[in-house]
């Protein structure tokens, strides 16, 4: 289970500190479905539901792909790819010898990015997993058209056997195409928004193809959701949600999520969408940003340490590293590093993290520490459940609907009009 350490933020609290009565009320609103957006709380029970419905078929489809292909093209944007990419880069940063490469397309409109994927793909056998509620979102729809053409050229009449659709259960262009062409399809539940969908087929199929044990992920998520239903200030989701909202009310409007594992980068991107779309509305909201430590200490460290005092940081730390590496001894000691020779690199990294925490707090940056045991399936499941539940609670504390995103349509209207889409205004 995730543990939250607020000691690095306590000196910045005012009055009675975080309002746990507000957290309790928000949690009650979330669990009982009495708040705005209550129709989109399916993610609270999706681990149990997916285990009883689609999980076996997801694993079977992944086994088929792994048995015949060297690559999987995942086509999706936003919540349709960030969770899966975050999971794969966190848990499988280096694919095993038999793992297919997983490429993510349809998340932008760069010809250069697309051609880079095609160059890496080469003549490998591949499958496509297209993920979209509607099938008409411009970026993934364009990419899907391109890869359907490539499949047709490579596999001819068997091309449709290499397409897996994750889409609406009953309606939409993509669902219609899947039915018409016989593509195996999986469901994006009606009551689960994209940014909360990583524990559905949206995230699980790509993860399973990459070699992640998705059965373990789901089993751990089921247990974690139960553990996070505790109604007490001891609940880490209450601690995180109440603390960040308290800091926001006292002038800290930017939250930096950081970690000391480079493989965490796309988990941070997933987190940014989760909190940015959930809370940034009605003229309010904490701005979510991210950093990669220790690398970004040599680029952003100066700003964090001595820039405007509007930042607070939430740092994810994995307390049990997956591997070890002893720093070697050098007789000449020209670099003066023999004082750490023989010590494990992870141990030195942990000391660095403690030193950074101390420096940032003394510089006026509140620190929230989010601790997990290890970077594995259980840790991933715990982190996803923790951030999702805390997001719902935090959104309700702030007074917004955490489950809509009306602002994301503004640019689309302009884009369709500028591109000359029929009927666009």
Coordinates of C-alpha atoms in Angstrom, one line a residue:
X1 CA 0.0 0.0 0.0
X2 CA 1.1 3.6 -0.7
X3 CA 2.3 5.5 2.3
X4 CA 2.2 9.3 2.5
X5 CA 4.7 11.3 4.5
X6 CA 3.6 14.9 5.2
X7 CA 6.5 15.9 7.5
X8 CA 8.1 17.9 4.8
X9 CA 5.0 20.0 4.3
X10 CA 3.9 20.5 7.9
X11 CA 5.9 23.7 8.5
X12 CA 4.0 25.3 5.6
X13 CA 0.5 24.4 7.0
X14 CA -1.6 27.2 8.5
X15 CA -4.2 27.1 11.2
X16 CA -5.3 23.6 11.9
X17 CA -3.6 22.3 8.7
X18 CA -5.3 20.0 6.2
X19 CA -9.1 19.7 6.5
X20 CA -9.8 16.1 7.0
X21 CA -13.5 16.8 7.6
X22 CA -13.6 18.0 4.0
X23 CA -11.7 14.9 2.9
X24 CA -14.2 12.8 4.7
X25 CA -17.2 14.5 3.1
X26 CA -15.5 14.3 -0.3
X27 CA -14.8 10.6 0.1
X28 CA -18.5 10.1 1.1
X29 CA -19.6 12.0 -2.0
X30 CA -17.3 9.9 -4.2
X31 CA -18.3 6.6 -2.8
X32 CA -22.0 7.2 -2.6
X33 CA -22.2 8.9 -6.0
X34 CA -24.0 12.1 -4.8
X35 CA -21.7 14.6 -6.5
X36 CA -21.3 16.0 -10.0
X37 CA -20.1 13.5 -12.5
X38 CA -21.2 10.6 -10.5
X39 CA -22.0 8.6 -13.6
X40 CA -18.3 8.3 -14.2
X41 CA -17.2 6.4 -11.1
X42 CA -17.0 3.0 -12.7
X43 CA -13.2 2.9 -12.2
X44 CA -13.8 2.4 -8.5
X45 CA -15.0 -1.2 -9.1
X46 CA -13.5 -1.9 -12.5
X47 CA -10.7 -4.2 -11.2
X48 CA -13.3 -6.6 -9.9
X49 CA -15.5 -6.3 -13.0
X50 CA -12.7 -6.7 -15.4
X51 CA -11.5 -9.9 -13.6
X52 CA -15.0 -11.4 -14.0
X53 CA -15.5 -10.3 -17.7
X54 CA -12.7 -9.5 -20.1
X55 CA -9.5 -10.3 -18.3
X56 CA -9.2 -13.9 -19.6
X57 CA -9.8 -12.7 -23.1
X58 CA -7.3 -9.9 -22.8
X59 CA -4.6 -12.3 -21.7
X60 CA -5.5 -14.7 -24.5
X61 CA -5.3 -12.0 -27.1
X62 CA -2.0 -10.8 -25.7
X63 CA -0.6 -14.4 -25.9
X64 CA -1.7 -14.6 -29.5
X65 CA 0.0 -11.3 -30.4
X66 CA 3.2 -12.3 -28.5
X67 CA 3.3 -15.7 -30.3
X68 CA 3.2 -14.3 -33.8
X69 CA 4.4 -10.6 -33.8
X70 CA 7.5 -8.7 -33.0
X71 CA 5.6 -5.4 -32.5
X72 CA 2.3 -4.0 -31.4
X73 CA 1.2 -0.6 -32.6
X74 CA -1.0 1.0 -29.9
X75 CA -3.1 3.8 -31.5
X76 CA -4.7 6.2 -29.0
X77 CA -4.3 9.7 -27.4
X78 CA -4.6 11.0 -23.9
X79 CA -6.1 8.4 -21.6
X80 CA -6.1 5.9 -24.4
X81 CA -2.3 5.5 -24.2
X82 CA -0.7 7.4 -21.3
X83 CA -1.5 4.8 -18.7
X84 CA -0.3 1.8 -20.8
X85 CA 2.8 3.7 -21.8
X86 CA 3.5 4.7 -18.2
X87 CA 3.1 1.1 -17.0
X88 CA 5.3 -0.4 -19.7
X89 CA 8.1 2.1 -19.3
X90 CA 8.0 1.7 -15.5
X91 CA 7.8 -2.1 -15.4
X92 CA 9.5 -3.1 -18.7
X93 CA 11.9 -0.3 -19.6
X94 CA 14.0 -2.9 -21.4
X95 CA 12.0 -5.5 -23.2
X96 CA 12.9 -9.1 -22.6
X97 CA 14.2 -11.0 -25.6
X98 CA 10.9 -12.5 -26.5
X99 CA 8.8 -9.4 -25.8
X100 CA 7.3 -7.6 -28.8
X101 CA 8.2 -4.0 -29.1
X102 CA 5.3 -1.7 -28.3
X103 CA 5.0 1.5 -30.3
X104 CA 2.5 4.3 -29.5
X105 CA 1.0 6.1 -32.4
X106 CA -2.0 8.4 -32.9
X107 CA -1.0 10.7 -30.0
X108 CA 0.0 13.6 -32.3
X109 CA 0.2 14.8 -35.8
X110 CA 4.0 14.7 -36.5
X111 CA 5.0 13.1 -39.7
X112 CA 8.6 12.8 -38.4
X113 CA 7.4 10.9 -35.3
X114 CA 5.3 8.6 -37.5
X115 CA 8.2 7.9 -39.9
X116 CA 10.5 7.2 -37.0
X117 CA 8.0 4.4 -35.9
X118 CA 7.9 3.0 -39.4
X119 CA 11.7 3.0 -39.6
X120 CA 11.9 1.1 -36.3
X121 CA 9.1 -1.3 -37.4
X122 CA 10.8 -2.2 -40.6
X123 CA 9.5 -5.5 -42.0
X124 CA 8.6 -6.9 -38.6
X125 CA 5.3 -8.8 -38.2
X126 CA 3.0 -6.6 -36.2
X127 CA -0.5 -6.2 -34.8
X128 CA -2.5 -3.1 -34.2
X129 CA -4.6 -2.1 -31.1
X130 CA -6.7 0.9 -31.9
X131 CA -8.2 2.6 -28.8
X132 CA -11.0 5.1 -29.2
X133 CA -14.5 5.6 -27.9
X134 CA -15.7 7.1 -31.1
X135 CA -13.2 6.3 -33.8
X136 CA -13.3 9.8 -35.1
X137 CA -10.8 11.7 -32.9
X138 CA -8.5 13.2 -35.5
X139 CA -5.0 12.1 -34.3
X140 CA -5.7 8.4 -33.7
X141 CA -8.1 8.1 -36.7
X142 CA -5.4 9.4 -39.1
X143 CA -2.9 7.0 -37.7
X144 CA -5.3 4.1 -37.8
X145 CA -6.0 4.8 -41.5
X146 CA -2.2 4.7 -42.2
X147 CA -1.6 1.4 -40.3
X148 CA -4.7 -0.3 -41.7
X149 CA -3.2 0.4 -45.1
X150 CA 0.1 -1.1 -44.1
X151 CA -1.6 -4.2 -42.7
X152 CA -3.5 -4.6 -45.9
X153 CA -0.3 -4.4 -47.9
X154 CA 1.5 -6.9 -45.6
X155 CA -1.2 -9.4 -44.9
X156 CA -3.7 -9.0 -47.6
X157 CA -7.0 -10.7 -46.8
X158 CA -5.7 -11.7 -43.4
X159 CA -5.1 -8.1 -42.3
X160 CA -8.3 -7.9 -40.2
X161 CA -7.0 -10.7 -38.0
X162 CA -4.2 -8.4 -36.9
X163 CA -6.5 -5.6 -35.6
X164 CA -7.8 -5.4 -32.0
X165 CA -10.2 -2.6 -31.2
X166 CA -10.8 -1.2 -27.7
X167 CA -13.9 1.0 -28.0
X168 CA -17.5 1.6 -27.0
X169 CA -19.6 -1.5 -26.3
X170 CA -22.4 -0.6 -28.6
X171 CA -22.0 2.6 -30.7
X172 CA -19.5 4.7 -32.6
X173 CA -17.6 4.6 -35.8
X174 CA -14.9 2.3 -34.5
X175 CA -17.4 -0.1 -33.0
X176 CA -19.2 -0.3 -36.3
X177 CA -16.0 -1.0 -38.2
X178 CA -15.1 -3.7 -35.7
X179 CA -18.4 -5.4 -36.2
X180 CA -18.3 -5.1 -39.9
X181 CA -14.8 -6.4 -40.3
X182 CA -14.7 -9.0 -37.5
X183 CA -12.0 -7.4 -35.4
X184 CA -11.7 -8.7 -31.9
X185 CA -12.9 -5.9 -29.7
X186 CA -12.8 -4.9 -26.0
X187 CA -14.9 -2.5 -24.1
X188 CA -14.2 1.0 -22.8
X189 CA -16.9 1.2 -20.1
X190 CA -19.5 4.0 -20.4
X191 CA -18.9 4.9 -16.7
X192 CA -15.1 5.2 -17.0
X193 CA -13.5 8.3 -18.4
X194 CA -10.3 7.9 -20.5
X195 CA -7.9 9.2 -17.9
X196 CA -9.3 6.6 -15.4
X197 CA -9.2 3.7 -17.8
X198 CA -5.7 2.2 -17.4
X199 CA -7.1 -0.8 -15.5
X200 CA -9.5 -1.6 -18.3
X201 CA -8.6 -3.2 -21.6
X202 CA -7.3 0.2 -22.6
X203 CA -4.2 -0.3 -20.5
X204 CA -4.2 -4.0 -19.8
X205 CA -3.9 -5.4 -23.4
X206 CA -0.8 -3.4 -24.3
X207 CA 0.6 -4.1 -20.9
X208 CA 0.1 -7.9 -21.3
X209 CA 1.6 -7.8 -24.7
X210 CA 4.7 -6.2 -23.2
X211 CA 5.1 -9.1 -20.7
X212 CA 3.5 -7.5 -17.6
X213 CA 1.5 -9.8 -15.4
X214 CA -1.9 -8.1 -15.7
X215 CA -3.6 -10.8 -13.5
X216 CA -1.3 -9.7 -10.7
X217 CA -2.0 -6.1 -11.4
X218 CA -5.7 -6.6 -11.2
X219 CA -5.6 -8.8 -8.1
X220 CA -3.4 -6.1 -6.4
X221 CA -5.8 -3.4 -7.5
X222 CA -8.8 -5.1 -6.0
X223 CA -7.0 -5.3 -2.7
X224 CA -5.8 -1.8 -2.9
X225 CA -9.2 -0.3 -3.6
X226 CA -10.6 -2.1 -0.5
X227 CA -7.7 -0.8 1.6
X228 CA -8.3 2.8 0.3
X229 CA -11.9 2.8 1.4
X230 CA -10.9 3.4 5.1
X231 CA -12.7 6.4 6.4
X232 CA -10.0 8.0 8.5
X233 CA -7.2 10.6 8.4
X234 CA -4.9 7.5 8.3
X235 CA -6.1 6.9 4.7
X236 CA -3.2 8.1 2.5
X237 CA -5.6 9.4 -0.2
X238 CA -7.1 11.7 2.5
X239 CA -3.7 12.8 3.5
X240 CA -2.5 13.6 0.0
X241 CA -5.8 15.2 -1.2
X242 CA -6.3 17.3 1.9
X243 CA -2.7 18.4 2.1
X244 CA -2.4 19.5 -1.6
X245 CA -5.7 21.4 -1.3
X246 CA -4.6 23.1 1.9
X247 CA -1.3 24.2 0.3
X248 CA -3.2 25.4 -2.8
X249 CA -5.4 27.6 -0.6
X250 CA -2.3 29.1 0.9
X251 CA -0.7 30.2 -2.3
X252 CA 1.1 27.1 -3.6
X253 CA -0.6 26.7 -7.0
X254 CA 1.9 24.5 -8.8
X255 CA 2.5 20.8 -7.9
X256 CA 5.6 19.1 -9.2
X257 CA 5.5 15.4 -9.3
X258 CA 9.0 13.9 -9.2
X259 CA 10.7 10.5 -8.9
X260 CA 14.2 9.2 -8.8
X261 CA 13.6 6.6 -11.4
X262 CA 13.9 7.7 -15.1
X263 CA 11.4 4.9 -16.0
X264 CA 8.7 6.9 -14.1
X265 CA 8.6 9.6 -16.8
X266 CA 5.3 8.5 -18.5
X267 CA 3.7 7.7 -15.2
X268 CA 4.1 11.4 -14.5
X269 CA 2.6 12.2 -17.8
X270 CA -0.4 10.0 -17.0
X271 CA -0.7 11.8 -13.6
X272 CA -0.6 15.2 -15.2
X273 CA -3.6 14.3 -17.4
X274 CA -5.4 12.7 -14.5
X275 CA -5.1 15.8 -12.3
X276 CA -5.0 18.5 -15.0
X277 CA -8.3 17.4 -16.6
X278 CA -10.0 16.6 -13.3
X279 CA -9.2 19.8 -11.4
X280 CA -8.4 22.5 -13.9
X281 CA -11.8 24.1 -14.5
X282 CA -14.1 26.9 -13.3
X283 CA -11.1 29.2 -13.0
X284 CA -9.3 27.2 -10.3
X285 CA -7.0 24.2 -10.0
X286 CA -3.5 23.2 -9.1
X287 CA -1.2 23.2 -12.1
X288 CA 0.4 19.7 -12.5
X289 CA 4.0 19.6 -13.6
X290 CA 6.7 17.0 -13.4
X291 CA 10.5 16.6 -13.0
X292 CA 12.9 13.7 -13.2
X293 CA 15.4 13.6 -10.4
X294 CA 18.4 13.7 -10.1
X295 CA 18.7 14.8 -13.8
X296 CA 16.4 17.8 -13.5
X297 CA 18.2 19.1 -10.5
X298 CA 20.9 20.2 -13.0
X299 CA 18.3 22.1 -15.1
X300 CA 15.2 23.0 -13.0
X301 CA 16.9 22.7 -9.6
X302 CA 17.8 26.4 -9.4
X303 CA 14.2 27.5 -10.1
X304 CA 12.8 25.0 -7.6
X305 CA 15.2 26.1 -5.0
X306 CA 15.1 29.9 -5.4
X307 CA 12.3 30.8 -7.8
X308 CA 8.8 32.2 -6.9
X309 CA 7.5 30.4 -3.8
X310 CA 4.4 29.0 -5.6
X311 CA 5.6 25.4 -5.9
X312 CA 5.1 22.3 -3.8
X313 CA 6.5 18.9 -4.7
X314 CA 5.2 15.4 -4.4
X315 CA 8.0 12.9 -4.6
X316 CA 7.4 9.2 -5.4
X317 CA 10.0 7.0 -3.9
X318 CA 10.5 3.2 -4.3
X319 CA 12.1 1.9 -1.1
X320 CA 13.2 -1.5 -2.4
X321 CA 15.3 -1.2 -5.6
X322 CA 15.1 -4.1 -8.1
X323 CA 18.8 -4.3 -8.6
X324 CA 22.1 -3.3 -7.1
X325 CA 25.4 -2.0 -8.4
X326 CA 28.5 -1.3 -6.2
X327 CA 30.5 1.8 -7.0
X328 CA 34.1 0.6 -7.9
X329 CA 37.3 1.6 -6.1
X330 CA 40.0 3.4 -8.1
X331 CA 43.6 3.4 -6.8
X332 CA 44.3 6.8 -8.3
X333 CA 41.1 8.4 -7.0
X334 CA 41.5 11.2 -9.5
X335 CA 37.8 12.0 -9.2
X336 CA 37.9 11.9 -5.4
X337 CA 35.0 9.4 -5.2
X338 CA 36.7 6.7 -3.2
X339 CA 34.7 7.9 -0.2
X340 CA 31.6 6.2 -1.8
X341 CA 33.5 3.2 -3.3
X342 CA 31.9 -0.1 -2.4
X343 CA 28.5 1.5 -1.6
X344 CA 25.5 0.5 -3.6
X345 CA 24.4 3.1 -6.1
X346 CA 20.8 2.9 -4.9
X347 CA 22.0 3.8 -1.4
X348 CA 23.8 6.8 -2.7
X349 CA 20.6 7.8 -4.6
X350 CA 18.5 7.5 -1.4
X351 CA 21.0 9.8 0.4
X352 CA 20.7 12.3 -2.5
X353 CA 16.9 12.2 -2.3
X354 CA 17.1 13.0 1.4
X355 CA 19.5 15.8 0.8
X356 CA 17.3 17.3 -1.9
X357 CA 14.2 17.1 0.3
X358 CA 16.0 19.0 3.1
X359 CA 17.3 21.6 0.7
X360 CA 14.0 22.3 -0.9
X361 CA 12.1 22.5 2.4
X362 CA 14.7 25.0 3.7
X363 CA 14.2 26.9 0.4
X364 CA 10.5 27.2 0.9
X365 CA 9.2 24.3 -1.0
X366 CA 6.7 22.0 0.8
X367 CA 7.4 18.3 0.3
X368 CA 4.9 15.5 0.2
X369 CA 6.6 12.1 0.0
X370 CA 4.8 9.1 -1.6
X371 CA 6.4 5.8 -0.7
X372 CA 6.0 2.4 -2.3
X373 CA 7.9 -0.8 -1.7
X374 CA 9.0 -1.6 -5.2
X375 CA 8.7 -0.9 -8.9
X376 CA 6.7 -4.0 -9.8
X377 CA 3.1 -5.0 -10.7
X378 CA 1.9 -4.6 -7.1
X379 CA 3.5 -1.2 -6.8
X380 CA 2.0 0.0 -10.1
X381 CA -1.5 -1.1 -9.1
X382 CA -1.2 0.5 -5.7
X383 CA 0.0 3.8 -7.2
X384 CA -2.8 3.9 -9.9
X385 CA -5.5 3.2 -7.3
X386 CA -4.0 5.8 -4.9
X387 CA -3.8 8.6 -7.4
X388 CA -7.2 7.9 -8.8
X389 CA -9.1 7.8 -5.5
X390 CA -7.1 10.8 -4.2
X391 CA -8.0 12.7 -7.4
X392 CA -11.7 12.2 -6.9
X393 CA -11.5 13.3 -3.3
X394 CA -9.3 16.3 -4.1
X395 CA -11.6 17.4 -6.9
X396 CA -14.7 17.3 -4.7
X397 CA -12.8 19.2 -1.9
X398 CA -12.1 21.9 -4.4
X399 CA -15.7 22.1 -5.5
X400 CA -15.4 21.0 -9.1
X401 CA -16.8 18.1 -11.1
X402 CA -13.6 15.9 -11.3
X403 CA -15.0 13.7 -14.1
X404 CA -15.8 16.1 -17.0
X405 CA -13.4 18.0 -19.3
X406 CA -15.5 20.5 -21.3
X407 CA -12.4 22.7 -22.1
X408 CA -10.7 20.0 -24.3
X409 CA -13.2 20.6 -27.2
X410 CA -12.2 24.3 -27.8
X411 CA -9.2 23.6 -29.9
X412 CA -10.9 20.9 -31.9
X413 CA -13.6 23.2 -33.2
X414 CA -11.0 25.7 -34.4
X415 CA -8.9 22.9 -36.0
X416 CA -11.8 21.3 -37.8
X417 CA -12.9 24.7 -39.1
X418 CA -9.4 25.5 -40.3
X419 CA -8.9 22.1 -42.0
X420 CA -12.2 22.5 -43.9
X421 CA -14.1 19.7 -42.3
X422 CA -17.6 19.6 -43.7
X423 CA -20.1 21.2 -41.4
X424 CA -17.5 22.7 -39.0
X425 CA -18.0 26.2 -37.9

